[in-house]
Coordinates of C-alpha atoms in Angstrom, one line a residue:
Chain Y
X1 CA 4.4 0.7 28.3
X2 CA 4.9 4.0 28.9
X3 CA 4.0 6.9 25.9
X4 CA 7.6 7.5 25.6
X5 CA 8.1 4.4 24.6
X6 CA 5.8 3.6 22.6
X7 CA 6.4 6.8 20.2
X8 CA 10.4 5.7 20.5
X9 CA 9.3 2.1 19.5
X10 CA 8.0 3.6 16.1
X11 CA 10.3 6.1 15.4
X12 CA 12.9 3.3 15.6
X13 CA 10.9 1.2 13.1
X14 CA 10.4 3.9 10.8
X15 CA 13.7 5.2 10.9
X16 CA 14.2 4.8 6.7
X17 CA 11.0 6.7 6.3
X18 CA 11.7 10.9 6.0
X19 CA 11.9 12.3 9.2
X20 CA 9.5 15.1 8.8
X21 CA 6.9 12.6 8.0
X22 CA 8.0 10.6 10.9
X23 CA 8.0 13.6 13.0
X24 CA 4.1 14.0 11.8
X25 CA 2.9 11.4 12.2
X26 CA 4.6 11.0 15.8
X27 CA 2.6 14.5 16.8
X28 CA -0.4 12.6 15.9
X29 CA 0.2 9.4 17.8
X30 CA 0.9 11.9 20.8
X31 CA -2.1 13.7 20.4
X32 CA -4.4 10.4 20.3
X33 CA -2.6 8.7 23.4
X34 CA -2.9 12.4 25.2
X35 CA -7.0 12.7 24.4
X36 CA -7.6 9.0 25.3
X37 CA -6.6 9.4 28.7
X38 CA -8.2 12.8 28.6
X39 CA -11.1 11.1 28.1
X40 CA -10.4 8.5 30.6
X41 CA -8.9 5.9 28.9
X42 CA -6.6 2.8 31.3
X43 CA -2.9 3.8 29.6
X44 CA -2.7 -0.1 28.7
X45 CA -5.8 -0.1 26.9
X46 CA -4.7 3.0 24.7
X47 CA -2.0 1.0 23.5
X48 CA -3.3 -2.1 23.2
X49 CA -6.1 -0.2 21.2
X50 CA -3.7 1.1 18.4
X51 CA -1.9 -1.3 17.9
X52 CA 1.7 -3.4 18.5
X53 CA 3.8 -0.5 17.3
X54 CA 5.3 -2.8 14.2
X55 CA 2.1 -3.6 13.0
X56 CA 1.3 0.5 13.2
X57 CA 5.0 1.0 11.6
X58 CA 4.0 -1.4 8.5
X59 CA 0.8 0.2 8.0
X60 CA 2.8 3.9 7.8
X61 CA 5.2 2.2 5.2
X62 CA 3.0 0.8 3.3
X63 CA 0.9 3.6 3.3
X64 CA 3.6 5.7 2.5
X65 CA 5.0 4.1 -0.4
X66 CA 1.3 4.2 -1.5
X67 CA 1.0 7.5 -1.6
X68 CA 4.6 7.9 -3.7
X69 CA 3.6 5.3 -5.9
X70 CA 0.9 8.5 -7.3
X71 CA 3.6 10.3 -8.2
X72 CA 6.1 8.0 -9.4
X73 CA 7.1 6.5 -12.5
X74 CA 10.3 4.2 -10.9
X75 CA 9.4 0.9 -10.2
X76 CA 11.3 0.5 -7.2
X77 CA 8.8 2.6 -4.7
X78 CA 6.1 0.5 -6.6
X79 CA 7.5 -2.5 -5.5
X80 CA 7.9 -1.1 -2.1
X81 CA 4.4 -0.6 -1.3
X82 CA 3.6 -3.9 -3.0
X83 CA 6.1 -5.2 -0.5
X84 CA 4.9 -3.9 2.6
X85 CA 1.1 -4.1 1.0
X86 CA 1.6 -7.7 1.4
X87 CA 3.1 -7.8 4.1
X88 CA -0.1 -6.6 5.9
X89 CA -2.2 -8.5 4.0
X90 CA -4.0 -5.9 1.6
X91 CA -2.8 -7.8 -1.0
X92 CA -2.0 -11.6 -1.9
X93 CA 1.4 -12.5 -2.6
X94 CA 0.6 -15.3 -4.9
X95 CA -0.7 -12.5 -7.5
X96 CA 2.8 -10.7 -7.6
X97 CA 5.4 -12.9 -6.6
X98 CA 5.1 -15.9 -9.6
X99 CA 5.0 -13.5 -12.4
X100 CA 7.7 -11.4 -10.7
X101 CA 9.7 -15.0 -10.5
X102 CA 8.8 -16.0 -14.0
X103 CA 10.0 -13.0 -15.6
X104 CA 13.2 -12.6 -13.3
X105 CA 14.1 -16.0 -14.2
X106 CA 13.4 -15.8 -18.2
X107 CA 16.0 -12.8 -18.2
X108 CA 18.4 -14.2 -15.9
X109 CA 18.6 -17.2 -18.4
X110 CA 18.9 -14.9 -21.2
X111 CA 21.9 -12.8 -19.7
X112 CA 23.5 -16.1 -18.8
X113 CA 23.3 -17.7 -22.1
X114 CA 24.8 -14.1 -23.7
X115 CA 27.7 -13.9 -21.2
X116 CA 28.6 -17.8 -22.4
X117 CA 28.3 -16.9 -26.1
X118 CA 30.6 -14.1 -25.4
X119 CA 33.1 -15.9 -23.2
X120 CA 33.7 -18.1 -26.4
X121 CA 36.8 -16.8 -27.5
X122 CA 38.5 -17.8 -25.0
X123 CA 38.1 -21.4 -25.0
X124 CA 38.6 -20.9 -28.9
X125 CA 42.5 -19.6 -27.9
X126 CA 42.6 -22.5 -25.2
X127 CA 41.6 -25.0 -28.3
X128 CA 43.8 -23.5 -30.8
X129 CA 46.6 -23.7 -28.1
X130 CA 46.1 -27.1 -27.9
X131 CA 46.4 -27.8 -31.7
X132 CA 43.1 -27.6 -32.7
X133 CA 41.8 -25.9 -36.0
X134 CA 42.0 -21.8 -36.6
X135 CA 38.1 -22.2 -37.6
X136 CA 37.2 -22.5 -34.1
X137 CA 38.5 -19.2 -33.5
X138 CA 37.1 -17.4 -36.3
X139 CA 33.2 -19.0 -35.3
X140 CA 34.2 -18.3 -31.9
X141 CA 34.3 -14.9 -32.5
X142 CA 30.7 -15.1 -34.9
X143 CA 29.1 -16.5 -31.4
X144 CA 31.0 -13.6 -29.5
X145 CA 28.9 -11.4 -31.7
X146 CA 25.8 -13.0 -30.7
X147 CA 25.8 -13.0 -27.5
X148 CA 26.6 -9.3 -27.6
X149 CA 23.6 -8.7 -29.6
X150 CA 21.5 -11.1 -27.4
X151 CA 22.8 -9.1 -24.3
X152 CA 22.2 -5.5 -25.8
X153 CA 18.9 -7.2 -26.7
X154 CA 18.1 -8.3 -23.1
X155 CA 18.6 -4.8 -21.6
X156 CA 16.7 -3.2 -24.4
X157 CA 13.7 -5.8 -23.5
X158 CA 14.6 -4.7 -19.7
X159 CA 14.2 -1.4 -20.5
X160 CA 11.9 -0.2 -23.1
X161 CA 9.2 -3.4 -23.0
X162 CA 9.3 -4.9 -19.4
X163 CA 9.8 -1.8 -17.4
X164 CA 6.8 0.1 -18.3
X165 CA 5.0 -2.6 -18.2
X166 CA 6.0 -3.7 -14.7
X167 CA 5.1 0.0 -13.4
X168 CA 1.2 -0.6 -15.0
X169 CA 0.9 -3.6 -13.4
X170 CA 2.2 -2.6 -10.1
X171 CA -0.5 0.6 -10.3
X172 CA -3.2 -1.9 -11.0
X173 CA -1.8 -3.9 -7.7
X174 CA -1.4 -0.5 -5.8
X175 CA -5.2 0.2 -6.4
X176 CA -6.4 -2.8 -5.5
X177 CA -4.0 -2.4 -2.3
X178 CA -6.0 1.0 -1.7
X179 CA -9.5 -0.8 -1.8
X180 CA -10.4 2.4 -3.8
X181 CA -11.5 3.2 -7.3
X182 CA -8.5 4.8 -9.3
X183 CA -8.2 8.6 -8.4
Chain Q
X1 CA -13.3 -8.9 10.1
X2 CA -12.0 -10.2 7.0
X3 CA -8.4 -8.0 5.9
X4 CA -9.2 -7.0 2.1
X5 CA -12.9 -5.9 3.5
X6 CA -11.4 -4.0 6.1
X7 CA -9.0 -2.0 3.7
X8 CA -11.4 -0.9 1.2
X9 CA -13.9 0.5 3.7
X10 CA -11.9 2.0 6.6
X11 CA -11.2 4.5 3.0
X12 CA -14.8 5.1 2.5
X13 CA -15.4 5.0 6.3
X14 CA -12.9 8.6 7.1
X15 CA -14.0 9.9 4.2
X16 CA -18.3 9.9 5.1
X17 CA -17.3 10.7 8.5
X18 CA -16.0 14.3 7.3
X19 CA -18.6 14.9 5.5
X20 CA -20.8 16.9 7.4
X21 CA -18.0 18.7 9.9
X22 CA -14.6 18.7 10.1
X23 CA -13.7 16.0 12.4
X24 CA -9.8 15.6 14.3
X25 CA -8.2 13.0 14.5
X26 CA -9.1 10.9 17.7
X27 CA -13.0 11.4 16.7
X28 CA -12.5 10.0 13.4
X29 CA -10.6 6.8 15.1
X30 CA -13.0 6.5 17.7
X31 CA -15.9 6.2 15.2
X32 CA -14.2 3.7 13.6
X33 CA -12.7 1.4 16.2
X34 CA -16.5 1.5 17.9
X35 CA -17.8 -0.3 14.7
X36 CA -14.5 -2.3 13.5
X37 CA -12.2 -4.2 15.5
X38 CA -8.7 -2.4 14.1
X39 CA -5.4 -1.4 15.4
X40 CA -6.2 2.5 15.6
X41 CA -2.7 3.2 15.0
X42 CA -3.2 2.2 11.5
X43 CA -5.7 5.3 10.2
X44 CA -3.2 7.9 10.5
X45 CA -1.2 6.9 8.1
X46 CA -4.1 6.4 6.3
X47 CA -5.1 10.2 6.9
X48 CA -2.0 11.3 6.2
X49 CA -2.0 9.6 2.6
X50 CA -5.4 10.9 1.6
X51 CA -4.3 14.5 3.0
X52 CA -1.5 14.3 1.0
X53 CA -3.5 12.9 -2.1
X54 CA -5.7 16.1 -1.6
X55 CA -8.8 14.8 -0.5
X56 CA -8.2 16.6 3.1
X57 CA -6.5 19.4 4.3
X58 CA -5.6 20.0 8.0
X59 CA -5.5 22.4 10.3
X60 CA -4.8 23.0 14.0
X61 CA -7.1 24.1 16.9
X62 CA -5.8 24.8 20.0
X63 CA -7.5 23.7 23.6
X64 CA -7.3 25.0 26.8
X65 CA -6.4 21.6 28.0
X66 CA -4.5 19.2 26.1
X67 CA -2.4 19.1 22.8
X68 CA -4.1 20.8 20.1
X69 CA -6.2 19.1 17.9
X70 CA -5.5 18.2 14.3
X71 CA -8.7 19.0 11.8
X72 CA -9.0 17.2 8.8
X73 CA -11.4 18.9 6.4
X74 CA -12.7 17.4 3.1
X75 CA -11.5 18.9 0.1
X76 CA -13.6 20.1 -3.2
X77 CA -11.9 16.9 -4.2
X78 CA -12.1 14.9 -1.4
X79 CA -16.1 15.7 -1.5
X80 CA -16.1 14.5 -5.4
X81 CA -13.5 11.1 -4.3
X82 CA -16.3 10.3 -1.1
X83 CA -19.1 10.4 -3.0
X84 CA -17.8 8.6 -6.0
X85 CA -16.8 5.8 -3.3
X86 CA -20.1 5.8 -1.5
X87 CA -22.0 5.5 -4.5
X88 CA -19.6 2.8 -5.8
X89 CA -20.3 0.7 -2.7
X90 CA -24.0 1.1 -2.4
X91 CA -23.6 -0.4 -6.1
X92 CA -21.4 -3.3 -4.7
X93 CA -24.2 -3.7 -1.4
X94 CA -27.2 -4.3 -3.8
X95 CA -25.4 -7.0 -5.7
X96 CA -24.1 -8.9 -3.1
X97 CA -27.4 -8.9 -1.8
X98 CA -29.1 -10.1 -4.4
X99 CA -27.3 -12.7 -4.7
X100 CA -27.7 -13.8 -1.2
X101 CA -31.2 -13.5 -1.2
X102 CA -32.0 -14.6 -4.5
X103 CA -30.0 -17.8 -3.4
X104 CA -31.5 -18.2 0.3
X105 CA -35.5 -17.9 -1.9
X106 CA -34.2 -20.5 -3.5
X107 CA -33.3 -22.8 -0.8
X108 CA -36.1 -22.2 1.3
X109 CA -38.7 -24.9 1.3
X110 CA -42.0 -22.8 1.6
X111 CA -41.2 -21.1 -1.6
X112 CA -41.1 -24.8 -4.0
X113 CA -43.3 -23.9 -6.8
X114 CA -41.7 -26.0 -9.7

């Protein structure tokens, strides 16, 4: 492998990251592989000594996302560095991923029963069409306004309860990712 | 060497190495990889996040020969972050030892006193 190639291997793989911190992180890269053979380092060693560059690439992303998740309050750059944190390792994926599940799934349900309760109505009109009683239609509408409160309800929860606390519990992730104490 | 270990001390490791001169780049990895079996690539990103955190700033030297080099200089913060670290693993170090040794007196035969 030739240094060319090597610094075109990464950029490729970090091609979603912003390019000026690509582009800095490249000069560095060059200025290693260009002092190891200064100092007389066998060109295959050098690489073989930093590393296969996806395994270099998925340290820079995670990383990267670490350092965003500092100034972030969003939970999807969180998740990110999570992501790639586990990816490499730094953190187990059984701590994350069953919660995540559990609580993906518990809304999910919720947001499914709503959309039935509001879909109500219209097998109400199909009933009535079919001679059944004008009641139906009438508590048809009563679930109708259930479900829309259970669904308002849902996103409220989504929002105000689970979000933040999503974000704290992906920071306390992030610093274990970051084998550091908390900054 | 174990992944998590590796994480949390290659952090600590950059760190104490800057802190008596400003080291660049390919000294700092070089330290490192001479101790720890790693994939070099993987502490410039790792510089780059605790530059960016504050704990370093950078500067450039230029050589006669070669690129020129990167410094990475501990900041007032980065000074306060290492030694916080340092003194937080020498904490962890005593108790792990303890509790080897105090289990290794215990399962030695010379020392059966009960």
């Amino acid at each position: 492998m030739t240094r060319q190639a090597y610094l075109d291997d990464l950029t490729r793989l970090l091609r979603k990251l912003p390019a000026e911190d690509v582009a800095e992180l490249i000069r560095d890269y060059d200025e290693h592989i260009r002092l190891a053979s200064e100092h007389g380092v066998d060109e295959t060693e050098v690489f073989k000594r930093l590393g296969d560059p996806k395994i270099v690439a998925k340290a820079v992303i995670a990383e990267y996302y670490l350092g965003l998740a500092n100034t972030t309050k969003r939970p999807r750059p969180l998740l990110r560095a999570i992501l790639a944190s586990i990816s490499l390792g730094f953190i187990n994926g059984l701590i994350v991923v069953p919660p995540s599940a559990v609580v993906l799934v518990v809304l999910a349900v919720l947001d499914i029963v709503a959309a039935a309760m509001m879909a109500t109505p219209v097998i109400a009109v199909y009933g009535a069409l079919h001679g059944y009683g004008v009641t139906l239609i009438g508590l048809s509408l009563f679930v109708t306004g259930l479900g829309l409160f259970l669904w308002t309800g849902t996103a409220w929860l989504l929002k105000r309860v689970l979000s933040p606390w999503v974000v704290r519990y992906l920071r306390f992730n992030i610093r274990l990712a970051k084998g550091g104490i908390a900054p | 060497m174990n992944v998590q270990f590796k994480k949390g001390v290659l952090e600590l490791c950059v760190l104490a190495l800057a802190t008596n001169r400003d080291r660049y780049g390919y000294e700092l990895v070089s330290a490192i990889s001479e101790k720890f079996e790693i994939a070099e690539g993987t502490i410039y990103p790792l510089l780059r996040r605790l530059t960016q955190e504050g704990y370093f700033s950078t500067y450039l030297v230029e050589s006669k020969e070669g690129p020129p080099r990167k410094y990475y200089r501990l900041t007032a913060q980065g000074k306060t972050f290492s030694q916080a670290l340092i003194q937080e693993w020498r904490q962890f170090e005593r108790s792990v030892d303890q509790i080897i040794e105090e289990e290794e007196e215990a399962n030695d035969p010379s020392s059966i006193s009960r």
